[in-house]
Amino acid sequence: MADQKIPYKIYLEEHEMPTSWYNVRADMKNKPAPLVNPGTHKPMTAEELGGVFCAELVQQEMDNDTPYIEIPEEIRNFYKMYRPSPLVRAYCLEEKLQTPAKIYYKFEGNNTSGSHKLNSAIAQAYYAKKQGLKGVTTETGAGQWGTALSMACSYLDLDCKVYMVKVSYEQKPFRREVMRTYGACVTPSPSDTTEVGRKILAEHPGTTGSLGCAISEAVEVAVSTPGYRYVLGSVLNQVLLHQSVIGLETKTAMDKYGIKPDIIIGCAGGGSNLGGLISPFMGEKLRGEADYRIIAVEPASCPSLTRGVFAYDFCDTGMVCPLAKMYTLGSDFIPAPNHAGGLRYHGMSPVLSQLYADGLMEAVSVPQTKVFEAAEQFARVEGILPAPESSHAIRVAIDEALKCKQTGEEKTILFGLTGTGYFDMVAYEKFHEGKMDDYVPTDEELQAYFDKLPKMD
Amino acid sequence: MADQKIPYKIYLEEHEMPTSWYNVRADMKNKPAPLVNPGTHKPMTAEELGGVFCAELVQQEMDNDTPYIEIPEEIRNFYKMYRPSPLVRAYCLEEKLQTPAKIYYKFEGNNTSGSHKLNSAIAQAYYAKKQGLKGVTTETGAGQWGTALSMACSYLDLDCKVYMVKVSYEQKPFRREVMRTYGACVTPSPSDTTEVGRKILAEHPGTTGSLGCAISEAVEVAVSTPGYRYVLGSVLNQVLLHQSVIGLETKTAMDKYGIKPDIIIGCAGGGSNLGGLISPFMGEKLRGEADYRIIAVEPASCPSLTRGVFAYDFCDTGMVCPLAKMYTLGSDFIPAPNHAGGLRYHGMSPVLSQLYADGLMEAVSVPQTKVFEAAEQFARVEGILPAPESSHAIRVAIDEALKCKQTGEEKTILFGLTGTGYFDMVAYEKFHEGKMDDYVPTDEELQAYFDKLPKMD
């Protein structure tokens, strides 16, 4: 059954784990555009950003030149608690598909946050602690990021305030309860605890919230409370930097066994997992040392790369954040209520946006029922119940493997399995009961959002 | 911070994984008492048992002599999908407790069943498939066993009918949904699909069910449906045999690094995890090659070892199953409704019961609020949200480590972390909100159950 040389799961030894993060920006010819001040449209200074983010994270955010940044020892020790994550050879899936393709996935779900989010959460919490802060604020949608940050803050004795999109807060009481286990204070957003929250509630009384709105509230609390800063689980350059640990481990494990991927696939919401997974491979590609086909997979109902525009836009609904140049659907965009599968942010990491604009990676969008079909197929043979987010990557990995079956090509496919779906059973239930549809926004709907993008000079 | 020689997590290589299960009965001087026919009180014959269980599993159930039984290659390949499980050095917990003790735990939660149950589920499903059966029936309480069996059956294309204790079915819709993802048919018990279910419903119209009652229904369906057999996730000798993979991996990993545990701790409901974890260590103890302090931990609200009697009793409420000689609280015993933490079976594995009766292991019972305190403390530093069941072992491991702090002894403590608590957040919520109490049955209550035990010749 199994190729004898490659084990089902490759675990690195502790001494093989990365000691530095890799900053892909250092190898990019076209750097990602800087964050700009929403009032002046001038690049944000370190001082301006320092009001929102921790000082050391501001440096990481703005550093487009240093290729390797050392991971502090405390963070490396924390990583050892749940890393290295396994690189899995999907022998069982290959056999089920009867494909000549070799499928690998890097599985990041073996920690209580249920995802890769902990990789950046511990880094951001560490720098906050080092700066002597009392606490941090953030937003969470599906709850993976909020859980990860709660875990990191609890470990470091930092206060953690989470604004959770109201619809998730109500539909996912267990997620909320996990965060409480870690001592976090969780508030449904929009709330009356912030000015921007009260404003949004007044304008849209029945709203069930959005990520963009929760970000606005978390930022307001951070900048108005002494000893607090704001932290974010995706989109930002610093987050992709921290998440490079995924790709670095993957690359080391593959090199150890002489494996070279032909295709690298990752789901893309704000870009944290995809950016982390591909980073060292993209580095080789940028430096002309190797070539890989890299595919970002997004939901058809929230298609920022495939149908958005590459422009400066707000990162939040309340427009209190800096502007970022990215593929965006407009900061007011909220996926239709039938959308069950995560990846619901309106924009995309500026780094990934630039790489995509430069033709260095592809993007595809997939309808959600096809995503859940792939999720179920995967769960039944690989023993892992995947998160809906991760299942976008599974969908395309299976499709590519089936193409290989037709052509007879023995391609090596690598994808990122970002997490587990234990808290997403409401979505699975909708799928099982045939209550899930594949609505996608019309061109006219999207155009209306694009018309509201901020006008730049 | 960390002892440099021992990594945070020890993963065996594939070639170091066990190729045989270890049958501790072979080394027991006093063998566990045989299952007896409830009518004749004579030992069950292989033929009689064959109506309920698969033929090869009957052999394993009755074999008190063969020390090692080969694990079929198909099962070994399935094991590779989610095993070896990590043996974790709890450096972070040790540091938090400021104890000189060295704490290790074998973590079995990294698969979708969320527990060690998959180790026996795949074995039982495999033998059913090999015998050419169409499907299997079982019961589940908290849902870990039902999930595990669903996964195994889905992998092997076997039909799977699960009778789920009604209160769990209603309170844990997500567990039910996971089983549906694997294609299982899940029925709340007691149900009107069986004779015994209808009888129980008629006698106790408002009942929310019990494990003993769900077992009766599952057995009835198995023996009355052509091509079906019944499978069970704990208590039986065969289950302990399959679960020995936990202890064998642990022993190999410890031997590799020259670690010798002083104390081995496991939670005990029916005994599947504890029996598996301790088996090779108990084997050494039985053969006089080594000595270990072995502690079974059970809930104070369901204290079969610490307050039960060692006697022949029914395994189920409907009294359709053979009698087993075990520590029991009586087959009618159901823990009080305030009991949130799993481990709710009225009896205990006959193997463990005999070992306990012979003074080869200790047992303690712990109140549930203390269990959840330990669970939360563990989650905050070790990055794993433990199942309530597993947290019984954590409680005693922490207590023993704190004793070492007082005495200055550098003991090595090993415990079994059987699984994750993602589907137990209702219990965590009760704990957070102070709605959990520590009711334990009175002696009079227990005596009333003991008075109803079957009279043997």
mmCIF file of C-alpha atoms in Angstrom, chain A residues 1-2 4 6-9 11 13-14 73 77-86 88 91-92 95-96 105 107 109-114 118 151 154-155 157 171 173-178 180-184 257 375-376 379-386 420 422-423 425-426 428-430 432-433, chain B residues 1-2 4 6-9 11 13-14 73 77-86 88 91-92 95-96 105 107 109-114 118 151 154-155 157 171 173-178 180-184 257 375-376 379-386 420 422-423 425-426 428-430 432-433:
data_model
loop_
_atom_site.group_PDB
_atom_site.id
_atom_site.type_symbol
_atom_site.label_atom_id
_atom_site.label_comp_id
_atom_site.label_asym_id
_atom_site.label_seq_id
_atom_site.Cartn_x
_atom_site.Cartn_y
_atom_site.Cartn_z
ATOM 1 C CA MET A 1 0.000 0.000 0.000
ATOM 2 C CA ALA A 2 2.537 2.549 1.117
ATOM 3 C CA GLN A 4 8.106 2.368 2.078
ATOM 4 C CA ILE A 6 8.248 8.087 3.103
ATOM 5 C CA PRO A 7 6.451 7.682 6.455
ATOM 6 C CA TYR A 8 2.791 8.548 6.825
ATOM 7 C CA LYS A 9 3.773 11.463 9.005
ATOM 8 C CA TYR A 11 7.877 15.004 12.338
ATOM 9 C CA GLU A 13 13.325 16.665 15.505
ATOM 10 C CA GLU A 14 13.385 19.625 17.870
ATOM 11 C CA GLU A 73 13.902 31.652 22.702
ATOM 12 C CA ASN A 77 10.008 26.983 23.639
ATOM 13 C CA PHE A 78 6.303 27.690 23.355
ATOM 14 C CA TYR A 79 6.381 26.370 19.782
ATOM 15 C CA LYS A 80 7.855 23.132 21.123
ATOM 16 C CA MET A 81 4.700 22.639 23.157
ATOM 17 C CA TYR A 82 2.630 22.009 20.016
ATOM 18 C CA ARG A 83 5.113 22.009 17.155
ATOM 19 C CA PRO A 84 6.621 20.719 14.943
ATOM 20 C CA SER A 85 3.365 19.992 13.217
ATOM 21 C CA PRO A 86 3.275 16.863 11.092
ATOM 22 C CA VAL A 88 1.436 14.051 6.355
ATOM 23 C CA TYR A 91 -1.592 7.650 1.429
ATOM 24 C CA CYS A 92 -5.175 6.806 2.322
ATOM 25 C CA GLU A 95 -5.587 5.173 -2.566
ATOM 26 C CA LYS A 96 -9.217 6.259 -2.346
ATOM 27 C CA TYR A 105 -0.441 18.142 3.734
ATOM 28 C CA PHE A 107 -1.476 19.795 9.441
ATOM 29 C CA GLY A 109 -4.789 21.626 13.819
ATOM 30 C CA ASN A 110 -3.189 19.746 16.723
ATOM 31 C CA ASN A 111 -3.589 22.478 19.303
ATOM 32 C CA THR A 112 -6.627 23.787 21.122
ATOM 33 C CA SER A 113 -7.026 26.870 18.928
ATOM 34 C CA GLY A 114 -7.682 24.255 16.258
ATOM 35 C CA LEU A 118 -1.346 30.141 17.530
ATOM 36 C CA MET A 151 -4.206 30.675 24.935
ATOM 37 C CA SER A 154 -3.154 33.072 29.447
ATOM 38 C CA TYR A 155 0.294 31.509 29.142
ATOM 39 C CA ASP A 157 -0.425 36.370 32.067
ATOM 40 C CA GLN A 171 -24.001 30.352 17.072
ATOM 41 C CA PRO A 173 -21.214 29.266 22.381
ATOM 42 C CA PHE A 174 -18.627 26.529 22.757
ATOM 43 C CA ARG A 175 -15.936 28.608 21.088
ATOM 44 C CA ARG A 176 -16.743 31.389 23.508
ATOM 45 C CA GLU A 177 -16.496 28.921 26.375
ATOM 46 C CA VAL A 178 -13.054 27.747 25.268
ATOM 47 C CA ARG A 180 -13.298 31.742 28.805
ATOM 48 C CA THR A 181 -11.371 28.642 29.854
ATOM 49 C CA TYR A 182 -8.289 30.645 28.952
ATOM 50 C CA GLY A 183 -9.530 33.611 30.949
ATOM 51 C CA ALA A 184 -10.329 35.920 28.008
ATOM 52 C CA TYR A 257 13.242 13.145 2.210
ATOM 53 C CA ALA A 375 -14.195 17.812 3.535
ATOM 54 C CA GLU A 376 -16.328 14.753 4.098
ATOM 55 C CA ALA A 379 -12.480 13.032 6.879
ATOM 56 C CA ARG A 380 -13.548 9.532 5.972
ATOM 57 C CA VAL A 381 -10.124 8.381 4.878
ATOM 58 C CA GLU A 382 -7.592 10.604 6.632
ATOM 59 C CA GLY A 383 -9.027 10.540 10.153
ATOM 60 C CA ILE A 384 -9.127 14.314 10.551
ATOM 61 C CA LEU A 385 -12.319 16.378 10.553
ATOM 62 C CA PRO A 386 -11.142 19.423 8.616
ATOM 63 C CA THR A 420 -9.983 21.137 12.577
ATOM 64 C CA TYR A 422 -14.934 20.545 15.717
ATOM 65 C CA PHE A 423 -16.696 23.874 16.226
ATOM 66 C CA MET A 425 -20.677 21.175 12.995
ATOM 67 C CA VAL A 426 -23.577 23.562 12.343
ATOM 68 C CA TYR A 428 -21.611 20.335 8.395
ATOM 69 C CA GLU A 429 -25.223 19.792 9.498
ATOM 70 C CA LYS A 430 -26.459 22.308 6.888
ATOM 71 C CA HIS A 432 -25.829 16.964 5.406
ATOM 72 C CA GLU A 433 -29.389 18.242 5.347
ATOM 73 C CA MET B 1 13.965 25.987 31.077
ATOM 74 C CA ALA B 2 14.013 22.532 29.555
ATOM 75 C CA GLN B 4 18.039 19.445 27.065
ATOM 76 C CA ILE B 6 14.411 14.913 26.607
ATOM 77 C CA PRO B 7 12.362 16.635 23.866
ATOM 78 C CA TYR B 8 8.984 18.158 24.650
ATOM 79 C CA LYS B 9 7.363 15.468 22.578
ATOM 80 C CA TYR B 11 7.381 10.513 18.569
ATOM 81 C CA GLU B 13 9.564 6.243 14.150
ATOM 82 C CA GLU B 14 7.171 4.084 12.159
ATOM 83 C CA GLU B 73 -1.010 -5.311 8.578
ATOM 84 C CA ASN B 77 -1.413 0.808 8.335
ATOM 85 C CA PHE B 78 -4.533 2.435 9.752
ATOM 86 C CA TYR B 79 -2.667 3.083 12.998
ATOM 87 C CA LYS B 80 -0.007 4.923 10.985
ATOM 88 C CA MET B 81 -2.660 7.398 9.900
ATOM 89 C CA TYR B 82 -2.944 8.818 13.411
ATOM 90 C CA ARG B 83 -0.265 7.057 15.435
ATOM 91 C CA PRO B 84 2.277 6.986 16.980
ATOM 92 C CA SER B 85 0.761 9.329 19.500
ATOM 93 C CA PRO B 86 3.161 11.676 21.252
ATOM 94 C CA VAL B 88 4.815 14.541 26.014
ATOM 95 C CA TYR B 91 7.777 20.967 30.966
ATOM 96 C CA CYS B 92 5.329 23.867 31.053
ATOM 97 C CA GLU B 95 7.382 24.931 35.664
ATOM 98 C CA LYS B 96 3.956 26.253 36.623
ATOM 99 C CA TYR B 105 1.708 12.130 29.450
ATOM 100 C CA PHE B 107 -1.694 12.008 24.456
ATOM 101 C CA GLY B 109 -6.520 12.952 21.402
ATOM 102 C CA ASN B 110 -5.013 13.772 18.003
ATOM 103 C CA ASN B 111 -7.684 12.089 15.931
ATOM 104 C CA THR B 112 -11.263 13.020 15.190
ATOM 105 C CA SER B 113 -12.766 10.596 17.697
ATOM 106 C CA GLY B 114 -10.943 12.821 20.178
ATOM 107 C CA LEU B 118 -10.058 4.472 17.719
ATOM 108 C CA MET B 151 -14.635 6.469 11.518
ATOM 109 C CA SER B 154 -16.567 4.378 7.156
ATOM 110 C CA TYR B 155 -12.971 3.527 6.301
ATOM 111 C CA ASP B 157 -17.242 0.375 4.197
ATOM 112 C CA GLN B 171 -27.051 17.788 24.634
ATOM 113 C CA PRO B 173 -25.839 17.471 18.685
ATOM 114 C CA PHE B 174 -22.354 18.143 17.321
ATOM 115 C CA ARG B 175 -21.097 14.723 18.358
ATOM 116 C CA ARG B 176 -24.065 13.238 16.546
ATOM 117 C CA GLU B 177 -23.206 15.328 13.501
ATOM 118 C CA VAL B 178 -19.617 14.108 13.450
ATOM 119 C CA ARG B 180 -23.195 11.417 10.547
ATOM 120 C CA THR B 181 -20.200 12.830 8.693
ATOM 121 C CA TYR B 182 -18.829 9.316 8.844
ATOM 122 C CA GLY B 183 -22.090 7.884 7.607
ATOM 123 C CA ALA B 184 -23.249 6.246 10.851
ATOM 124 C CA TYR B 257 15.380 7.803 26.517
ATOM 125 C CA ALA B 375 -8.355 20.585 33.531
ATOM 126 C CA GLU B 376 -8.284 24.363 33.297
ATOM 127 C CA ALA B 379 -5.165 23.699 29.392
ATOM 128 C CA ARG B 380 -3.613 27.042 30.212
ATOM 129 C CA VAL B 381 -0.046 25.796 30.167
ATOM 130 C CA GLU B 382 0.023 22.692 27.995
ATOM 131 C CA GLY B 383 -2.025 23.933 25.034
ATOM 132 C CA ILE B 384 -4.471 21.044 25.053
ATOM 133 C CA LEU B 385 -8.092 21.293 26.170
ATOM 134 C CA PRO B 386 -8.480 17.996 27.979
ATOM 135 C CA THR B 420 -9.767 16.321 24.038
ATOM 136 C CA TYR B 422 -14.027 20.049 22.393
ATOM 137 C CA PHE B 423 -17.460 18.485 22.746
ATOM 138 C CA MET B 425 -17.926 22.697 26.700
ATOM 139 C CA VAL B 426 -21.339 22.475 28.374
ATOM 140 C CA TYR B 428 -16.819 23.485 31.264
ATOM 141 C CA GLU B 429 -19.509 26.169 31.200
ATOM 142 C CA LYS B 430 -21.191 24.652 34.274
ATOM 143 C CA HIS B 432 -17.124 28.390 34.990
ATOM 144 C CA GLU B 433 -20.513 29.485 36.192
#
